[in-house]
XYZ file of C-alpha atoms in Angstrom:
535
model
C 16.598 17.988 15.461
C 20.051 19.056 17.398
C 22.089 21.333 15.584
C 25.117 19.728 16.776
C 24.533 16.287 16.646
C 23.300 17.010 13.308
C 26.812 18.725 11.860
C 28.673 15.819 13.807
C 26.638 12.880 12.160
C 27.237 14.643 8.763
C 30.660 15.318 9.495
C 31.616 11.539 10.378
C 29.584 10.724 7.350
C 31.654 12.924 4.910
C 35.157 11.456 6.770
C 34.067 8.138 6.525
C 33.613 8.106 2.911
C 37.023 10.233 2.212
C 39.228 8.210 4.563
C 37.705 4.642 4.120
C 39.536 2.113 6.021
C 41.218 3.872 8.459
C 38.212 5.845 9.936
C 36.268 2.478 9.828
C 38.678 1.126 12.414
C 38.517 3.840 14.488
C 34.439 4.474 15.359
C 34.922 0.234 15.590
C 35.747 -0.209 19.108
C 32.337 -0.712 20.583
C 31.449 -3.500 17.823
C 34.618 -5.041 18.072
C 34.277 -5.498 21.726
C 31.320 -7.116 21.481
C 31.916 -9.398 18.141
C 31.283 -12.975 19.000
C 34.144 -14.826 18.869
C 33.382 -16.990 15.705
C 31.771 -13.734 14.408
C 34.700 -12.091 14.267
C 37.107 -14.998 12.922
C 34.641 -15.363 10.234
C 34.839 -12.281 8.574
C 38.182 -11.640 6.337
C 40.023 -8.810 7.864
C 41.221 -7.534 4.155
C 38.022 -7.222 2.842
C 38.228 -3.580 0.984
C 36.126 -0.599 2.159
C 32.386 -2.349 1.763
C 29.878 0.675 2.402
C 30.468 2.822 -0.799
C 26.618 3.187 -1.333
C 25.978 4.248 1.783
C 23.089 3.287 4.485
C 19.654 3.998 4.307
C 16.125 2.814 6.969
C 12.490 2.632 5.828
C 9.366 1.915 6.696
C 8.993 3.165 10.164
C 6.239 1.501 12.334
C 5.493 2.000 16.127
C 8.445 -0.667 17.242
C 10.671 -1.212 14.720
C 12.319 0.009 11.388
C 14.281 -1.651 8.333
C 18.113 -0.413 8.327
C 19.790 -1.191 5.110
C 23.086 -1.510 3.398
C 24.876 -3.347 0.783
C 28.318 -4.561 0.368
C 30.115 -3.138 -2.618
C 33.624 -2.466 -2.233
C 33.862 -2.673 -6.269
C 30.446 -1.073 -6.875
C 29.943 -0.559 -10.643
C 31.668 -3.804 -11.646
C 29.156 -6.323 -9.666
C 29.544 -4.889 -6.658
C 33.470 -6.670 -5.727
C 32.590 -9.477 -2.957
C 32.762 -12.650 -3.523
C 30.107 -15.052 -3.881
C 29.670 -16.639 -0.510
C 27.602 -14.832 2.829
C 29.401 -12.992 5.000
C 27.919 -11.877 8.117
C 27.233 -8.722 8.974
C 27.115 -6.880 12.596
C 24.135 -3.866 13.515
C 23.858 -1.901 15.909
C 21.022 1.128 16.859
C 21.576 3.528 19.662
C 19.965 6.751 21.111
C 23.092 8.972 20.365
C 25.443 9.218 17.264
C 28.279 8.421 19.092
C 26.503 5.140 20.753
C 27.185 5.063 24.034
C 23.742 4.857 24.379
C 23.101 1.285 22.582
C 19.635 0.093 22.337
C 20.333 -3.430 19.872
C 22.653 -4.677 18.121
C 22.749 -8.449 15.694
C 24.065 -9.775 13.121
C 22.569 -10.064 9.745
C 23.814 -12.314 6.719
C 24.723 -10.721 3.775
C 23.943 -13.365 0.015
C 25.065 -13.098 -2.725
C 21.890 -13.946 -4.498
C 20.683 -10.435 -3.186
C 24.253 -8.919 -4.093
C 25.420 -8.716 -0.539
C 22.285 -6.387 0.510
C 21.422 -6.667 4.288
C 17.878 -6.118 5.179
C 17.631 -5.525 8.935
C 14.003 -5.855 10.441
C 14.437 -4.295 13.786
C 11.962 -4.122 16.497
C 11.402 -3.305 20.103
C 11.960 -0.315 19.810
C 9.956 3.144 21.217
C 7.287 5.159 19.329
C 8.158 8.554 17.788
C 11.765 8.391 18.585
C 15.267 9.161 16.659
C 17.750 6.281 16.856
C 21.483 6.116 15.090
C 22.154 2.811 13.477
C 25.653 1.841 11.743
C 26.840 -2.109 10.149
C 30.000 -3.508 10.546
C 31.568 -5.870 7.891
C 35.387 -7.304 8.700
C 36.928 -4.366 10.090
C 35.079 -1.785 8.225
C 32.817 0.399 9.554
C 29.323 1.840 7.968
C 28.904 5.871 8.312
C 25.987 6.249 10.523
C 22.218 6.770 9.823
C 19.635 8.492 11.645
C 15.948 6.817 11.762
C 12.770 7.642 13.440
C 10.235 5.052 14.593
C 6.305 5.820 13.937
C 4.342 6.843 16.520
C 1.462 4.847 18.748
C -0.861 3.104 17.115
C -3.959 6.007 17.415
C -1.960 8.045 19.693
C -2.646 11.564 19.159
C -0.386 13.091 16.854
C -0.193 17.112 16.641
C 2.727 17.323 13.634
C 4.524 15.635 11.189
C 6.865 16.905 8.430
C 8.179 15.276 5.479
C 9.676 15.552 1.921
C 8.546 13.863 -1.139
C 10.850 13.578 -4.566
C 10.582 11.406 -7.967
C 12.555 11.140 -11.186
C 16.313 11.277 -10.629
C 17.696 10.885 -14.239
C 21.781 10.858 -13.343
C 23.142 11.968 -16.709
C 20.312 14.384 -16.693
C 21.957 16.887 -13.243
C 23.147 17.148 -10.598
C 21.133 15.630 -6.712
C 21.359 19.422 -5.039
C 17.570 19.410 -4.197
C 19.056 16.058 -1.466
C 21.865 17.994 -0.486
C 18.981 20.643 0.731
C 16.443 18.020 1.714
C 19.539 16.369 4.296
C 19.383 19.668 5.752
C 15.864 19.823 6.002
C 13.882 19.643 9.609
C 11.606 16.001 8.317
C 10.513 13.095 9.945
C 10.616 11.294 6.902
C 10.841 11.065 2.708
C 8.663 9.437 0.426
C 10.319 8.699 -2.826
C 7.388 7.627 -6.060
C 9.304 6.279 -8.522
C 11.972 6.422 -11.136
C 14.895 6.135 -8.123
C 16.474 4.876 -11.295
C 16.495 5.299 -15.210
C 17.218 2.070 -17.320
C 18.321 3.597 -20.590
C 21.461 4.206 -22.192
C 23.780 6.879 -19.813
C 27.007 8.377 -21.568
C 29.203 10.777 -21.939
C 26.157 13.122 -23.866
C 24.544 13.916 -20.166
C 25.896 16.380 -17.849
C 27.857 14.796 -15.228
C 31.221 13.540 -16.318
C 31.010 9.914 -16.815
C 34.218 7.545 -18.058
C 32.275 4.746 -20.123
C 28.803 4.319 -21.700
C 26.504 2.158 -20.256
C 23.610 0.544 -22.361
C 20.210 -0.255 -21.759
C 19.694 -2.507 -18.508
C 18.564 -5.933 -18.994
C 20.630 -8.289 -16.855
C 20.706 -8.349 -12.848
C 24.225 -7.009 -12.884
C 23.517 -4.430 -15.142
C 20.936 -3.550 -12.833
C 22.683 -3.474 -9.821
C 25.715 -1.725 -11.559
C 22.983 0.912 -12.019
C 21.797 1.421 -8.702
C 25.503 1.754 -7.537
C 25.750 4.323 -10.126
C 22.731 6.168 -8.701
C 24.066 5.321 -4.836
C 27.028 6.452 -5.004
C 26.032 10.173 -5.164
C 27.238 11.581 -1.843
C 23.887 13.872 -1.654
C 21.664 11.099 -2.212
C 23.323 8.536 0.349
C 23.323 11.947 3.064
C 19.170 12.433 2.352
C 18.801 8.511 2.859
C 21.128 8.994 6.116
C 19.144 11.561 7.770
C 15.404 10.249 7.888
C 13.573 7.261 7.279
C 12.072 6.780 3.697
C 8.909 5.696 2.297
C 9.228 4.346 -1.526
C 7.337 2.938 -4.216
C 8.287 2.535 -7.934
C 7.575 3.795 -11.190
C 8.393 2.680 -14.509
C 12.298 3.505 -15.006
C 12.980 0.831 -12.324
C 11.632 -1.768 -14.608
C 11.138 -0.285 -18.179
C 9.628 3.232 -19.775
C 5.537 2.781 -19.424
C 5.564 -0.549 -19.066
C 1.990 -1.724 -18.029
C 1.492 -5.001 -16.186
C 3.366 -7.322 -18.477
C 3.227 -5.519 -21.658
C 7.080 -3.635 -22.068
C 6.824 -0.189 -23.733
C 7.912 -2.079 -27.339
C 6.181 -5.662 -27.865
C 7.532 -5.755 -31.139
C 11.205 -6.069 -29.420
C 10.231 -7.936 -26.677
C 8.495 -10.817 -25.829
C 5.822 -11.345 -22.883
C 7.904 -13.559 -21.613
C 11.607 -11.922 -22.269
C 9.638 -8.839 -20.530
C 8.643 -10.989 -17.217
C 12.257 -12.416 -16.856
C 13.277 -8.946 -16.740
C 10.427 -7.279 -14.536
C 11.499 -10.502 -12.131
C 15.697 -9.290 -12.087
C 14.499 -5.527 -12.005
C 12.430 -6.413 -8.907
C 15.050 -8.132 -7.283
C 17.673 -4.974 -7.752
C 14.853 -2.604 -7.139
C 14.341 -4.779 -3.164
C 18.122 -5.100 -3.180
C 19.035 -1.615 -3.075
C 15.577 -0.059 -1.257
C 15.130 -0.422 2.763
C 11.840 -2.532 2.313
C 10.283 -5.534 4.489
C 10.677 -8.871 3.985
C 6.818 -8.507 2.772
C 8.053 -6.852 -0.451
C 10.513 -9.497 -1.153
C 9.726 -10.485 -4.912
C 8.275 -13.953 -6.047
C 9.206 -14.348 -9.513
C 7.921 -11.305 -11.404
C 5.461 -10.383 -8.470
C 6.503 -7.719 -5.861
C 4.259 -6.869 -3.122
C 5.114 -3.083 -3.217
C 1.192 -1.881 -1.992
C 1.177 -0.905 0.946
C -0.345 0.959 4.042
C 1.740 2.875 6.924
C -0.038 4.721 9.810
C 1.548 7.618 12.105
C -0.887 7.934 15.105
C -4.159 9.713 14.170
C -2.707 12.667 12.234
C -1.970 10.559 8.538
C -2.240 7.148 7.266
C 0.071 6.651 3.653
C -1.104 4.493 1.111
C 1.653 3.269 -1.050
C 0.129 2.368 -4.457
C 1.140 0.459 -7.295
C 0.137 1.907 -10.722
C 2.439 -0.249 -12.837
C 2.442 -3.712 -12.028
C -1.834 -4.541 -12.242
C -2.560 -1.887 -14.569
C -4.109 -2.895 -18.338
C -1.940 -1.861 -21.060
C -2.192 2.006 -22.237
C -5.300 2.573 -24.390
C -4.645 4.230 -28.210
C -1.168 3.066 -28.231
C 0.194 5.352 -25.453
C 1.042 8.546 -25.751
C -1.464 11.413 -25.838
C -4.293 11.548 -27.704
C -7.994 12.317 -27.492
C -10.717 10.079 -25.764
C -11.769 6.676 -27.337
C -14.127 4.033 -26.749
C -10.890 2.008 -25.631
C -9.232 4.869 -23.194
C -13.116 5.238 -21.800
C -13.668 1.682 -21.447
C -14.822 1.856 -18.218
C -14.262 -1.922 -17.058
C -10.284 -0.754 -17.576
C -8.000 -0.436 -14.570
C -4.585 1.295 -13.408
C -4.537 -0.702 -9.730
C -5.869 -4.160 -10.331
C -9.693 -5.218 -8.276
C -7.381 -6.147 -5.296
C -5.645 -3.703 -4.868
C -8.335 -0.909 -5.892
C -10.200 -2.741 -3.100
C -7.835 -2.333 -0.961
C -7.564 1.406 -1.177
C -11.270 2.121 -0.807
C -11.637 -0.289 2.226
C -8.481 1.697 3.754
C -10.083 4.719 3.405
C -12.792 3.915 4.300
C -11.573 2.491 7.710
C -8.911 5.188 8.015
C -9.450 7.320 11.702
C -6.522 9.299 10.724
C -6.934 13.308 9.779
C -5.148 12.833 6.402
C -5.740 10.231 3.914
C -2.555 9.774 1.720
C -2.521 8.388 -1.358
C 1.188 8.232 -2.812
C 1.473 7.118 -5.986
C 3.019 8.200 -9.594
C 0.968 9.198 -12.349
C -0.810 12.348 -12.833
C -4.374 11.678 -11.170
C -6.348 15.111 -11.703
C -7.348 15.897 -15.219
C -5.010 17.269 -17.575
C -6.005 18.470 -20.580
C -3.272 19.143 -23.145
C -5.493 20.348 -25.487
C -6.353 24.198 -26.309
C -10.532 24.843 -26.701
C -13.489 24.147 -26.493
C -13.504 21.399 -29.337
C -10.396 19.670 -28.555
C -9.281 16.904 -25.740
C -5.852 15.918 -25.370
C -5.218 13.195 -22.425
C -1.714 11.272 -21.120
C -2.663 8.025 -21.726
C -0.179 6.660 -19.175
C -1.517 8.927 -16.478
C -5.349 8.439 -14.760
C -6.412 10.125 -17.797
C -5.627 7.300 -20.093
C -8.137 5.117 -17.189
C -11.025 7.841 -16.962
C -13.365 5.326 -15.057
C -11.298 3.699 -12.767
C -10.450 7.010 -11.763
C -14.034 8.081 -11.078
C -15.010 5.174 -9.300
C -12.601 6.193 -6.971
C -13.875 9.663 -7.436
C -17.201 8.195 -6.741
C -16.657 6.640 -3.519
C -14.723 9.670 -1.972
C -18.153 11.835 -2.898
C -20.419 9.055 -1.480
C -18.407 7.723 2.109
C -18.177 11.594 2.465
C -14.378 10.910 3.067
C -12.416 13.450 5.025
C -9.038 14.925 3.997
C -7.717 12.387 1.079
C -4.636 14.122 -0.591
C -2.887 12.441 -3.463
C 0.546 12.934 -3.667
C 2.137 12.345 -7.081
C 5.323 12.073 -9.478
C 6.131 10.897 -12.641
C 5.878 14.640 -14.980
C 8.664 16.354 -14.115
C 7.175 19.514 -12.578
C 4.940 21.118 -10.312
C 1.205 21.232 -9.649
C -1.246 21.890 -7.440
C -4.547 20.516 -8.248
C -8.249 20.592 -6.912
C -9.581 16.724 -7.072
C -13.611 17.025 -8.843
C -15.930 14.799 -8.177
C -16.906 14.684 -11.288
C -14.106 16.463 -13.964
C -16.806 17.362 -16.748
C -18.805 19.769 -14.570
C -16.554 22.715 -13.551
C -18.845 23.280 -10.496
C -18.971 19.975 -9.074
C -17.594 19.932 -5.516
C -14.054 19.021 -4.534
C -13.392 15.444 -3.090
C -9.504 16.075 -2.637
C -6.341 18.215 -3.351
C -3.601 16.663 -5.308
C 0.059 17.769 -4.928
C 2.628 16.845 -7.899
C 6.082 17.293 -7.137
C 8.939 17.710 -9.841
C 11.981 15.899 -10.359
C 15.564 15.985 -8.827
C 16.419 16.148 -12.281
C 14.847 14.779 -14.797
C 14.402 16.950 -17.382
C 17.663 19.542 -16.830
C 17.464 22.901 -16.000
C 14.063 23.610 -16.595
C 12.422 27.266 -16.285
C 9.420 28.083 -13.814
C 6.910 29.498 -17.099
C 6.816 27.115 -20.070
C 5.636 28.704 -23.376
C 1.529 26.892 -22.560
C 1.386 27.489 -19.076
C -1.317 29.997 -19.293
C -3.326 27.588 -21.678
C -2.766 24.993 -19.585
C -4.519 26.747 -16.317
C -7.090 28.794 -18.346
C -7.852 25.321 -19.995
C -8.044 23.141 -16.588
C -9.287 26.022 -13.792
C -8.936 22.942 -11.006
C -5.307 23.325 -11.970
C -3.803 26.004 -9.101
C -0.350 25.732 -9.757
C 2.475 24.749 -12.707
C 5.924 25.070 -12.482
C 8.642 23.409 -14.473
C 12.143 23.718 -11.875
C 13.794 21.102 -10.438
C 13.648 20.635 -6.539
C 11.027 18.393 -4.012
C 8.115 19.251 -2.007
C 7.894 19.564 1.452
C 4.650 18.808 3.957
C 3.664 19.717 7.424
C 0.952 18.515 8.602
C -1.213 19.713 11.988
C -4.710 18.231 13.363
C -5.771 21.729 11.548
C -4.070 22.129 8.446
C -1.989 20.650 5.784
C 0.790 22.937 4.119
C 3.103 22.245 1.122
C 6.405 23.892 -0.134
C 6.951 24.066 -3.458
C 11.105 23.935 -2.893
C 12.622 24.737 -6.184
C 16.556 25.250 -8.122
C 17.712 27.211 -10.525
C 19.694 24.638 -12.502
C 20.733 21.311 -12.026
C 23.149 20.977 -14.439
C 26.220 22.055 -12.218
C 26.158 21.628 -8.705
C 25.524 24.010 -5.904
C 21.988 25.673 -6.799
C 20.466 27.731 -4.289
C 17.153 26.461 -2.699
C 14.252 28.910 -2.724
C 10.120 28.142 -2.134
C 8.476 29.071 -4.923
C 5.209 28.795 -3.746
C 3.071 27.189 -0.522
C -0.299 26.033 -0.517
C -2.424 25.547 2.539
C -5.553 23.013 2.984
C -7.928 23.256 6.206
C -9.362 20.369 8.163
C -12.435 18.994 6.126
C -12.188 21.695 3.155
C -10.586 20.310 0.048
C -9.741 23.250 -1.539
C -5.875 25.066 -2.098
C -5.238 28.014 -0.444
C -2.239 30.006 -1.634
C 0.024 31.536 0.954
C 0.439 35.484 -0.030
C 3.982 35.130 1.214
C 6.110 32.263 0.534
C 7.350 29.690 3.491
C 11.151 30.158 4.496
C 12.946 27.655 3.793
């Protein structure tokens, strides 16, 4: 990217959110000029300084992109506009400073989706970087920086991008984004737990002025993602690249599976649904999805499959919403006939069918699969004798993992990696064909990144992390710091950065790569780099 357009979109960023108003009206001039008449009559001139949780885009394709926003000039009390639409102007260009305007519209903002705007734009050319901003009243957005896909098929020599999970608030502070906005990407993929739904107060380690309880109603909800939005390192990662996202549990509820909630005895089947249904709605609300993902009632359409020319195809999975319920009463525990039940499944038969038929017809070099639970085996347990598996993770569904497993060995399919959330730390695993035999053949790597902050401080060793690769040798890597994971991908090989902090419980952390892998066309296997990647 350009240095200097880079330091001057960050630097309007940073004014716009210290000086509000005032800087609104002054990058307005070129919306203003070209506000409709009745456009610009019907939006209040008082309204107070709307864009407090920032912009973000998502979901590149070849033509288009989804820029989004939401209006909350009172953000953690509702949001602070009142309930009627109110329309909202867009506008994408080719430079920051848009002289160089491509489109601009207007989009509605509801109420019934808490003032979020959802802009579906199109037209637009392959593999190129576009500046977007929104204007509501008088105010002005700070500006975001998006990239379209590239060519359906077209050939495709590079592509670079960061992927991050489990951003507890009260837990530290977002430096790994502050790095990431820095970072040279074409794009983030974000698996899950964008939010936590628990209680947050004044125990955790950022200063906070009131407790909030567990989440249950749609404003709590949304008073929760404004929490999370509102960090200025978050909203500058969002601002800098398109994003890629899927969900997890702590968007909804801790392991909830399909429509069981992690305690039935507190909560009814259908007390659960009504509140799967208002955590969907915050969850498309505050993410830059397509209208494709909008939720029907409990049901959200979050699957999905995103191609960038013939280097990499991503498939976004679901793991939550079709899987049965955790076998031996979750936890971790040693097999059973009810965790090896091998009719059970983590994806649902549609979806499941999905994936393999994607793969399957994939002509891409990479097959993604980004999802959020731990998909290698992991086992807990020290010895020969003894077997201790995650229930929540693919261990907990043994053979809907290996008929997965199964059809990678026997379509001979080229280059899947799985890329993976959810545990708080880092690993780097070889995929088996078949997990009992140590010599079967790999069928895939698997990269698990660690959280922003979930889980504090952390410390690179933990007291079994030699047990823990002596007892599962497909298991290359373990680390337990805070940070993300970076990718580059070629038409020869895949790398990944291990990028990891010190501490995230004050700010300013250093960034460092702790360690690189390296996988070669057609050779599932993890190569370590002797010396690690600069970051």
């Amino acid at each position: 990217m350009n240095d200097s357009n880079h330091s001057e979109k960050l630097n309007r960023r940073s004014f716009l959110k210290k000086a509000g108003q005032g800087a609104g009206i002054a990058l307005g001039v070129s919306i203003a000029n070209t506000l409709p008449v009745n456009f610009a009559s019907a939006a209040p001139n008082s309204l107070s300084y709307p864009f407090t949780l920032g912009v973000a885009s998502g979901d590149p394709l070849p033509d288009g992109v989804v820029l989004w926003t939401r209006l909350a000039p009172d953000p953690l009390n509702g949001g602070g506009m009142k309930p009627t639409p109110l329309p909202v102007q867009w506008e994408i260009s080719l430079d920051s400073a848009f002289k160089k305007i491509v489109q601009r519209g207007t989009e509605i903002s509801k109420p019934e989706l808490g003032h979020s705007v959802h802009v579906e734009v199109n037209g637009l050319q392959p593999s190129e970087w576009y500046y977007y901003r929104f204007k509501a009243g008088t105010e002005i957005s700070p500006v975001g920086r998006t990239k379209t896909a590239p060519a359906l098929h077209s050939q495709v020599d590079h592509l670079t991008f960061a992927f991050a999970s489990c951003q507890n608030w009260p837990a530290g502070y977002y430096t790994a984004y502050q790095h990431m906005a820095k970072d040279d990407l074409d794009l983030v993929i974000h698996l899950g737990d964008y939010i936590y739904e628990g209680t947050h107060n004044s125990t955790g380690v950022r200063p906070i002025n009131k407790e909030y309880p567990e989440i249950y109603t749609i404003d709590d909800y949304r008073n929760r993602y404004a929490l999370y939005k509102l960090d200025s390192d978050l909203q500058a990662a969002h601002a800098n690249f398109p994003w890629l996202v899927t969900n997890d549990d702590h968007e909804v509820d801790n392991n909830w599976a399909g429509d069981v909630p992690q305690d039935p005895d507190k909560q009814s089947r259908e007390a659960f649904l009504k509140r799967r249904a208002i955590a969907f709605q915050a969850y498309y609300e505050h993410m830059p999805l397509r209208r494709t993902s909008y939720p029907n009632g409990s049901s959200m359409q979050i699957y999905r499959r995103l191609s960038f020319g013939n280097l990499v195809d991503f498939s976004l999975l679901d793991t939550r919403q079709y899987r049965d319920d955790q076998a031996n009463g979750d936890g971790w525990d040693s097999p059973t006939p009810e965790s090896m039940d091998a009719s059970r499944t983590l994806l649902g038969e549609k979806q499941e069918r999905w994936l393999l038929d994607g793969l399957a017809a994939s002509r891409a070099k990479w097959k993604v699969l980004a999802q959020q639970v731990f998909f290698a085996r992991r086992d807990g347990a020290f010895g020969p004798d003894q077997q201790s598996f995650s229930m929540d993770a693919w261990d907990g569904y043994p053979g809907a993992r290996q008929r997965i497993l199964n059809f990678l060995a026997e379509k001979n399919i080229s280059n899947p990696v799985v890329l993976t959330g959810d545990v708080h730390s880092s690993w780097a695993n070889e995929v088996k064909a078949n997990f009992d035999d140590v010599n079967s053949k790999n069928v895939a790597v698997e990269f698990v990144g660690t959280s922003i902050t979930s889980g504090g401080d952390g410390a690179d060793v933990r007291p079994d992390t030699a047990q823990t690769l002596e007892e599962n040798p497909h298991i290359k890597f373990f680390s337990n710091q805070r940070g993300y994971v970076r990718c580059k991908l070629t038409q020869q090989t895949w790398q990944t950065d291990y990028l990891v902090l010190p501490y995230v419980t004050r700010p300013g952390a250093p960034i460092e790569t702790r360690a690189s892998f390296v996988v070669e066309d057609g050779k599932p296997s993890l190569l370590a780099k002797a010396e690690p990647a600069s970051v």
